[in-house]
Structure formats: C-alpha cells, structure tokens
CSV table of C-alpha atoms in Angstrom, one decimal:
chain,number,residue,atom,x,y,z
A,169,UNK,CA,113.4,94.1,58.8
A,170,UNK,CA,116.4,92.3,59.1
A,171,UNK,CA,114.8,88.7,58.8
A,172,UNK,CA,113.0,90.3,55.7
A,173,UNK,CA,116.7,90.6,54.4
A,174,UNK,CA,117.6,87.4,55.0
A,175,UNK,CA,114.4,85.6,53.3
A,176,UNK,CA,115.0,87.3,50.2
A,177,UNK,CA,118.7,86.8,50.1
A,178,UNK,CA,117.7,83.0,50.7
A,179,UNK,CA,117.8,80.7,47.2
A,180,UNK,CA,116.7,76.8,46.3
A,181,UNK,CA,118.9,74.7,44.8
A,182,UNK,CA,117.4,71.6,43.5
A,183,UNK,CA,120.1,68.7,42.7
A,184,UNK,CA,118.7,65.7,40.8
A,185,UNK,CA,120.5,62.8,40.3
A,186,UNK,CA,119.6,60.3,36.5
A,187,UNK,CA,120.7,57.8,35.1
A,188,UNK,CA,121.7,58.1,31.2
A,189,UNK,CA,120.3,55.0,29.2
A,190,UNK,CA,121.2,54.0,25.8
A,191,UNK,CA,118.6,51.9,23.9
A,192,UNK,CA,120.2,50.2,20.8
A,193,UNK,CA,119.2,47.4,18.6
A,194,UNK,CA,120.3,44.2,19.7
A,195,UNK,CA,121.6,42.9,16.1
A,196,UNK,CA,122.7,46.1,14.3
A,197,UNK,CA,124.1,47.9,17.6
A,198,UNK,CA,122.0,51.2,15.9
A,199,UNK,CA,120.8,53.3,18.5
A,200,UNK,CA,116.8,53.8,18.7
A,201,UNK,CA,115.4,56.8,18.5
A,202,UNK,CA,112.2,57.9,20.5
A,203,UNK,CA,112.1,54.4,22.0
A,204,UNK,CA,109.3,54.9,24.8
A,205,UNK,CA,110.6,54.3,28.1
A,206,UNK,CA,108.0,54.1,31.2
A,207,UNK,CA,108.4,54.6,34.7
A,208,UNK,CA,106.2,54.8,37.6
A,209,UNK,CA,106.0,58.6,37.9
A,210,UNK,CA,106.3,59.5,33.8
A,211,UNK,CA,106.9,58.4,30.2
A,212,UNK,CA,109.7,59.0,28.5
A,213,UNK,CA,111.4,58.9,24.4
A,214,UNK,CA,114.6,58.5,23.7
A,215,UNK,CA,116.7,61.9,21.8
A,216,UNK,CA,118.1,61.9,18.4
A,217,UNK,CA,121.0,59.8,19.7
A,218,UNK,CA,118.8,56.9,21.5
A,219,UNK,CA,119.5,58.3,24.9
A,220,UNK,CA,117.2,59.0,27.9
A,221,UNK,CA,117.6,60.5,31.5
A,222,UNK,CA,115.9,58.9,34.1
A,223,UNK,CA,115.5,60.3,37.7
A,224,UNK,CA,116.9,58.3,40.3
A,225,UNK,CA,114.2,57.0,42.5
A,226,UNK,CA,111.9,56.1,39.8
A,227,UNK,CA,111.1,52.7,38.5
A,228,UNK,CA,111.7,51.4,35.0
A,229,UNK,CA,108.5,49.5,34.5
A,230,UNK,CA,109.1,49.0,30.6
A,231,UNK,CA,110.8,49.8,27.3
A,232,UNK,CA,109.7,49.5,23.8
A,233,UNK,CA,110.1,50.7,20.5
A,234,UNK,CA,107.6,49.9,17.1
A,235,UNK,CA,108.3,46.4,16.0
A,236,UNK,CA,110.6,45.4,18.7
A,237,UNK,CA,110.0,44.0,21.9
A,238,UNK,CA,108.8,45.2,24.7
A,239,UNK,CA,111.4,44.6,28.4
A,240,UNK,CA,109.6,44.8,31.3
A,241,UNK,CA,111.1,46.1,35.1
A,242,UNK,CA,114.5,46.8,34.0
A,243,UNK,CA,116.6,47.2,36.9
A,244,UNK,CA,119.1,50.5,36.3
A,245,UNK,CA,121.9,51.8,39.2
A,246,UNK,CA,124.0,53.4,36.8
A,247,UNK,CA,124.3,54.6,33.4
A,248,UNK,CA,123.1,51.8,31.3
A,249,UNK,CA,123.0,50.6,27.4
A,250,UNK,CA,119.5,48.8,27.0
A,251,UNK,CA,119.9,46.4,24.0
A,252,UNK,CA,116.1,45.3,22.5
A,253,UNK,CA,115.7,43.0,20.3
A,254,UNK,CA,113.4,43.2,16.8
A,255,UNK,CA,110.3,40.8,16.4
C-alpha cells in the first residue's frame, strides 16, 4: 500500500527548451506573419508578430513566405531574427 502512495504522489515534468525566431523582410524590416517554417519533425507559421518557437533538437530545413524566397537549412543555437528577402 505504501508504494501505491508513492506512485500516485509521483508527477512528470516535461522541460522543453526553443528557440524564438523572428522572420522580417529584408528591405522594410516588417515582420512576416505566418511565414512557414519547416523542420524535420513539424511545420510551423509564424504569430501575429512574425515570431515562431522552435524545439531545440529539431532541424530547420526551410523558411518561406508568398512571394519571397525560400532559405534552406538555416542553422539556429539561439534566438534568431531570420531576414528573407522579396522576389
């Protein structure tokens, strides 16, 4: 009974670690909103403000927005503004 107590006294904590990227326009500085960001695990937009949260441990494998190119394998190790450029 007593290691009954225990297991439901027991809790999971899950601590994830991301990185915050800004995407902006590379001539107007105007941050893009729902820019697509895609990694090896998921696919990501950007919020109202042009931001995104990455996991750490995933891959950037490209950004792009309508109109604008497209980066490929964009390295990130820390919160990062992404500048793209129009076409």
């Amino acid at each position: 009974m007593e290691n009954l107590t225990y297991l439901l006294h027991m809790k999971t904590i899950f601590i994830a670690i991301v990185f915050k990227l800004l995407i902006v326009d590379s001539q107007t500085n105007e941050n893009l909103v729902g820019a697509k960001v895609e990694t090896n695990n998921n696919t990501y937009f950007t919020d109202l403000y042009g931001y995104v949260e990455i996991p750490q441990g995933e891959e950037i494998k490209s950004i792009s927005y309508i109109s604008y190119e497209t980066k490929y394998d964009v390295q990130v190790t820390k919160d990062t503004i992404v500048d793209i450029s129009p076409l």
